[in-house]
Short mmCIF file of C-alpha atoms in Angstrom, two decimals:
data_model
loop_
_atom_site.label_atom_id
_atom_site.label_comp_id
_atom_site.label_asym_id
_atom_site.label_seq_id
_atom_site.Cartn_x
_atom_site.Cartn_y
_atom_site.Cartn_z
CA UNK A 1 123.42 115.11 45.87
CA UNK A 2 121.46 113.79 48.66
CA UNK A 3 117.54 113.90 47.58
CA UNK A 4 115.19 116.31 49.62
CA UNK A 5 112.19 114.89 51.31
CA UNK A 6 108.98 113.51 49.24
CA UNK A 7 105.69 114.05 51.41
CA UNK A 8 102.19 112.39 50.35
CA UNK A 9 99.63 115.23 50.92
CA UNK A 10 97.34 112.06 52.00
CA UNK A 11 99.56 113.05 55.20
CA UNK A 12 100.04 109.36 56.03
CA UNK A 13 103.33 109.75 57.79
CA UNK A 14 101.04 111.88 60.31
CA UNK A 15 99.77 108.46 61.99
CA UNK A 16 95.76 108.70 61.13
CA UNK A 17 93.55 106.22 60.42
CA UNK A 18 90.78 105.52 58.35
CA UNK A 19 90.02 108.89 57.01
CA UNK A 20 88.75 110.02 54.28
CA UNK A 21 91.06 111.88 51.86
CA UNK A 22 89.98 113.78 48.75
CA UNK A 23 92.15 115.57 45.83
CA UNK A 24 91.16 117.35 43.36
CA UNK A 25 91.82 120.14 40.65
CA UNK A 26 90.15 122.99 40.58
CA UNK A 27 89.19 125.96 37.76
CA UNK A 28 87.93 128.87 39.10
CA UNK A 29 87.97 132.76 38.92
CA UNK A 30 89.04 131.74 42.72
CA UNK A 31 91.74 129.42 42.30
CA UNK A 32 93.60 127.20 39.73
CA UNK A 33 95.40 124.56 41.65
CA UNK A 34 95.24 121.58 43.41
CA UNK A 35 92.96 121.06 46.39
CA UNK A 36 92.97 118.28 48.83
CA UNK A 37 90.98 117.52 52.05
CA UNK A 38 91.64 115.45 54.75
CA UNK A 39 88.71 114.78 57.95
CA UNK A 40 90.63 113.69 60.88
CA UNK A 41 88.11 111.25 62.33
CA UNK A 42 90.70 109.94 64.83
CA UNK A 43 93.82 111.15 66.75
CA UNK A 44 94.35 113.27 70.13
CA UNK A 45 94.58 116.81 70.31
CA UNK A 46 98.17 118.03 69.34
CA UNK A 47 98.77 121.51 70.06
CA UNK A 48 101.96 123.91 69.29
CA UNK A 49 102.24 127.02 71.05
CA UNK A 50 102.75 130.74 69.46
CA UNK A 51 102.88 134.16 71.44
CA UNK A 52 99.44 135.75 70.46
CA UNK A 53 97.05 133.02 70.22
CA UNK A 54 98.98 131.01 72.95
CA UNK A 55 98.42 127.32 72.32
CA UNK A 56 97.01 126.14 68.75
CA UNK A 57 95.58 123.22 67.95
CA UNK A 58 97.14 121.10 65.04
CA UNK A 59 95.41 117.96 64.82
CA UNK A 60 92.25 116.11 66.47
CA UNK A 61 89.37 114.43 66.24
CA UNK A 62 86.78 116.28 64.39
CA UNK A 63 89.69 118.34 62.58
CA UNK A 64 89.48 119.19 58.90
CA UNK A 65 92.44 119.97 56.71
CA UNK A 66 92.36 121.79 53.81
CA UNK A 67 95.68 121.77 51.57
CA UNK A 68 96.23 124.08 48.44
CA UNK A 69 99.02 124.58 45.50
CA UNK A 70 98.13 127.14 43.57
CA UNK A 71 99.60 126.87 39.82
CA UNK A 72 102.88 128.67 39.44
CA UNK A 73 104.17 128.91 42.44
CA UNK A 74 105.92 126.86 45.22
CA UNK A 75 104.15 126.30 47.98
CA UNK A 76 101.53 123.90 49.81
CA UNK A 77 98.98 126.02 52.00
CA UNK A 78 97.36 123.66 55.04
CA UNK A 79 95.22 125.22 56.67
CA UNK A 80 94.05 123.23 59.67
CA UNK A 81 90.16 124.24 60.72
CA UNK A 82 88.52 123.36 63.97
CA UNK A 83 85.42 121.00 63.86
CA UNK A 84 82.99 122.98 62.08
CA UNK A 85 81.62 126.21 63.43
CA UNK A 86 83.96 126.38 66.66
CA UNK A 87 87.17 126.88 67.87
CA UNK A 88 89.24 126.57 70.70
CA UNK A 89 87.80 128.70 73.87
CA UNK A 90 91.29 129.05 74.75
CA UNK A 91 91.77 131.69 71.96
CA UNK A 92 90.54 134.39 73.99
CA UNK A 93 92.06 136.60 71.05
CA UNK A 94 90.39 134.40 68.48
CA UNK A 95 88.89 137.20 65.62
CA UNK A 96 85.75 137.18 64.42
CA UNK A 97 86.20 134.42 61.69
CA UNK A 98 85.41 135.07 57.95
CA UNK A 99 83.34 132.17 57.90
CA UNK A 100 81.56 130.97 60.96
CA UNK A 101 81.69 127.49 60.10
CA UNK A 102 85.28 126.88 58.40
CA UNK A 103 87.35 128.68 61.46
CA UNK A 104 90.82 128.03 61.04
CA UNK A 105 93.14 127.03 64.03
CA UNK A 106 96.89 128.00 61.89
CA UNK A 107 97.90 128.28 58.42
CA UNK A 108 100.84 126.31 57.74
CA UNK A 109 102.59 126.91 54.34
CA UNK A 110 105.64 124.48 53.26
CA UNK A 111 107.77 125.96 50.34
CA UNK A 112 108.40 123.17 48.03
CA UNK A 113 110.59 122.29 44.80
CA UNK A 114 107.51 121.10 42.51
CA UNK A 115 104.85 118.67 42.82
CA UNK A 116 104.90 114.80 41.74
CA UNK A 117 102.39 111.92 41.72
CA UNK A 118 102.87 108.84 43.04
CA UNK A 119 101.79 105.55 41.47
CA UNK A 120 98.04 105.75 43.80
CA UNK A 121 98.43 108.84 41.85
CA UNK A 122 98.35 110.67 45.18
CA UNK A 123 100.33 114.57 44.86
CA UNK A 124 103.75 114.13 46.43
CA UNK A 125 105.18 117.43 47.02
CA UNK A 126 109.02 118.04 47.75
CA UNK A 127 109.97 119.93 50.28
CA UNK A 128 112.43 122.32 50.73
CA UNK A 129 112.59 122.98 54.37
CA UNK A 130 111.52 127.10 54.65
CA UNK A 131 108.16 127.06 56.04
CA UNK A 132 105.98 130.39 56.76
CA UNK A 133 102.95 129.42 59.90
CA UNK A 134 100.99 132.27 60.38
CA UNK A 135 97.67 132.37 62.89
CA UNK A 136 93.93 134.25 62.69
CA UNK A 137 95.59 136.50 65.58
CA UNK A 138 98.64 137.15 63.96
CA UNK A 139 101.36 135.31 64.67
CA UNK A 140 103.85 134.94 62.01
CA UNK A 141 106.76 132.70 61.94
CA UNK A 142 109.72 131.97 59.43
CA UNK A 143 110.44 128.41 60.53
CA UNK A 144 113.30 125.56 59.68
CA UNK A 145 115.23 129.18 58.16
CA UNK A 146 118.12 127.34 59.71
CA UNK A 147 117.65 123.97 57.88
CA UNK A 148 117.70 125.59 54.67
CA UNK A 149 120.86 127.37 55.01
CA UNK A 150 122.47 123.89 56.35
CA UNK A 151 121.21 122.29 53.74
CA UNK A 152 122.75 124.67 51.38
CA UNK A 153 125.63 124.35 52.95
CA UNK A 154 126.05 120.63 52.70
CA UNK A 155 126.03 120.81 49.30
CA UNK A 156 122.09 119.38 49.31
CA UNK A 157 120.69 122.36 47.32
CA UNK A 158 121.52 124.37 44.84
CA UNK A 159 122.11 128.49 44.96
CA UNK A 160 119.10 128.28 42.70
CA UNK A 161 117.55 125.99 44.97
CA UNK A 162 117.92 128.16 47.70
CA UNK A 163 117.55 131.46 46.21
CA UNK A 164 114.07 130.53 44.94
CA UNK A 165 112.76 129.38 48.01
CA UNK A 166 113.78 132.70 50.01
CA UNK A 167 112.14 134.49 47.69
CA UNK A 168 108.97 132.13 47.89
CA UNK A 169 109.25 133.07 51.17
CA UNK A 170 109.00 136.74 50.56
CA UNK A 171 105.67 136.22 48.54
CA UNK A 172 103.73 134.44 51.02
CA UNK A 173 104.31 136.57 53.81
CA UNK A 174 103.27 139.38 50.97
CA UNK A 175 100.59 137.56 49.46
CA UNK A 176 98.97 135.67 52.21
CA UNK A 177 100.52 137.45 56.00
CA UNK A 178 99.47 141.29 55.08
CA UNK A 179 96.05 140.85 55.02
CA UNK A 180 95.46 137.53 57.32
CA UNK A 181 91.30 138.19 57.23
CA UNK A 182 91.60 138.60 53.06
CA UNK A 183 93.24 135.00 53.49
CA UNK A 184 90.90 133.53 55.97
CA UNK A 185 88.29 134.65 53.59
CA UNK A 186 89.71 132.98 50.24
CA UNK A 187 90.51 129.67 52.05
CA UNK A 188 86.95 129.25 52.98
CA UNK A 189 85.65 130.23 50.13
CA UNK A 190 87.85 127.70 48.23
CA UNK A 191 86.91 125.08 50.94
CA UNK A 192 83.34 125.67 50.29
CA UNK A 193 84.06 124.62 46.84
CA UNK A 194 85.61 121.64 47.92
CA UNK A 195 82.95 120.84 50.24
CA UNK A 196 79.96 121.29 47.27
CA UNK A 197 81.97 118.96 44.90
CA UNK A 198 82.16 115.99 47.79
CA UNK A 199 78.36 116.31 48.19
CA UNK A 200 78.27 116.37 44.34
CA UNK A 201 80.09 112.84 44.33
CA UNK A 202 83.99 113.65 44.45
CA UNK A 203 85.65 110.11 45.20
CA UNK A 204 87.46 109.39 47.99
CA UNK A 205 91.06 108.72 47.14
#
């Protein structure tokens, strides 16, 4: 059975350079999981556009991402901020952001099959195609719904396989879509943990 795709969330397959990456677990009436951050301190402005907030920015100069897997469940959340306290004048929608210095340009959640670590003992998480992208003015999209079912098809996954990540699915547009403010709100907050641990010292990877 044909393997599904292994991703470093170091992002390297994205093309930057030279930036700093950080990983690290954290404890917290907040959040149990895994947290990384990535500062995009090179690149060009990439930008994917959506019905509501027209056209979003995805990656940048200046650009922070902030990647999360909460324990038990099946999914890495990226959330890709603006340079800190802006965001795109373009967004003429753009809410009033729960935090006026972490303002988040999308939320882009991949639905995954479990997390490895590679030898740098960077997370490596495996994808399994269903992705749920979801904007501060409300845009909501189901993407690569059709690679999924292909894949299932082809005899690449399993029923299981693709059974669980439908209902993955389900939950984040539950858990994190219904409420997109509530989620705005817990992302920073768990970023500004992040943040306070790499002025405490937290190594770069």
């Amino acid at each position: 059975m044909p393997q599904m795709k292994h991703k470093r969330l170091n992002r390297d397959g994205w093309g930057f350079q030279y930036y700093p990456y950080y990983q690290m677990r954290i404890d917290d009436e907040l959040f149990h999981g895994l947290a990384c951050l990535i500062r995009l301190t090179d690149g060009e402005a990439n930008y994917w556009e959506t019905p509501k907030a027209g056209r979003i920015q995805v990656t940048g100069t200046g650009m922070t991402w902030l990647e999360l897997i909460p324990d038990n469940t099946n999914r890495v959340i990226t959330i890709k901020y603006f340079p800190d306290g802006t965001h795109d004048v373009e967004r003429i929608h753009y809410p009033t952001p729960m935090n006026e210095k972490y303002q988040p340009s999308v939320f882009y959640v991949d639905i995954t099959d479990g997390i490895e670590y590679d030898q740098d003992g960077i997370a490596v998480y495996i994808d399994k195609y269903l992705d749920v992208i979801f904007t501060p003015e409300g845009d909501i999209k189901i993407d690569d719904r059709d690679e999924l079912d292909t894949a299932f098809k082809m005899g690449d996954i399993s029923k299981e396989q693709y059974d669980t990540a439908l209902i993955e699915g389900d939950k984040i547009l539950e858990e994190l879509c219904t409420d997109i403010s509530k989620t705005d709100r817990w992302c920073a907050d768990i970023r500004q943990i992040v943040e306070d641990r790499i002025a405490a010292g937290e190594p770069i990877r």
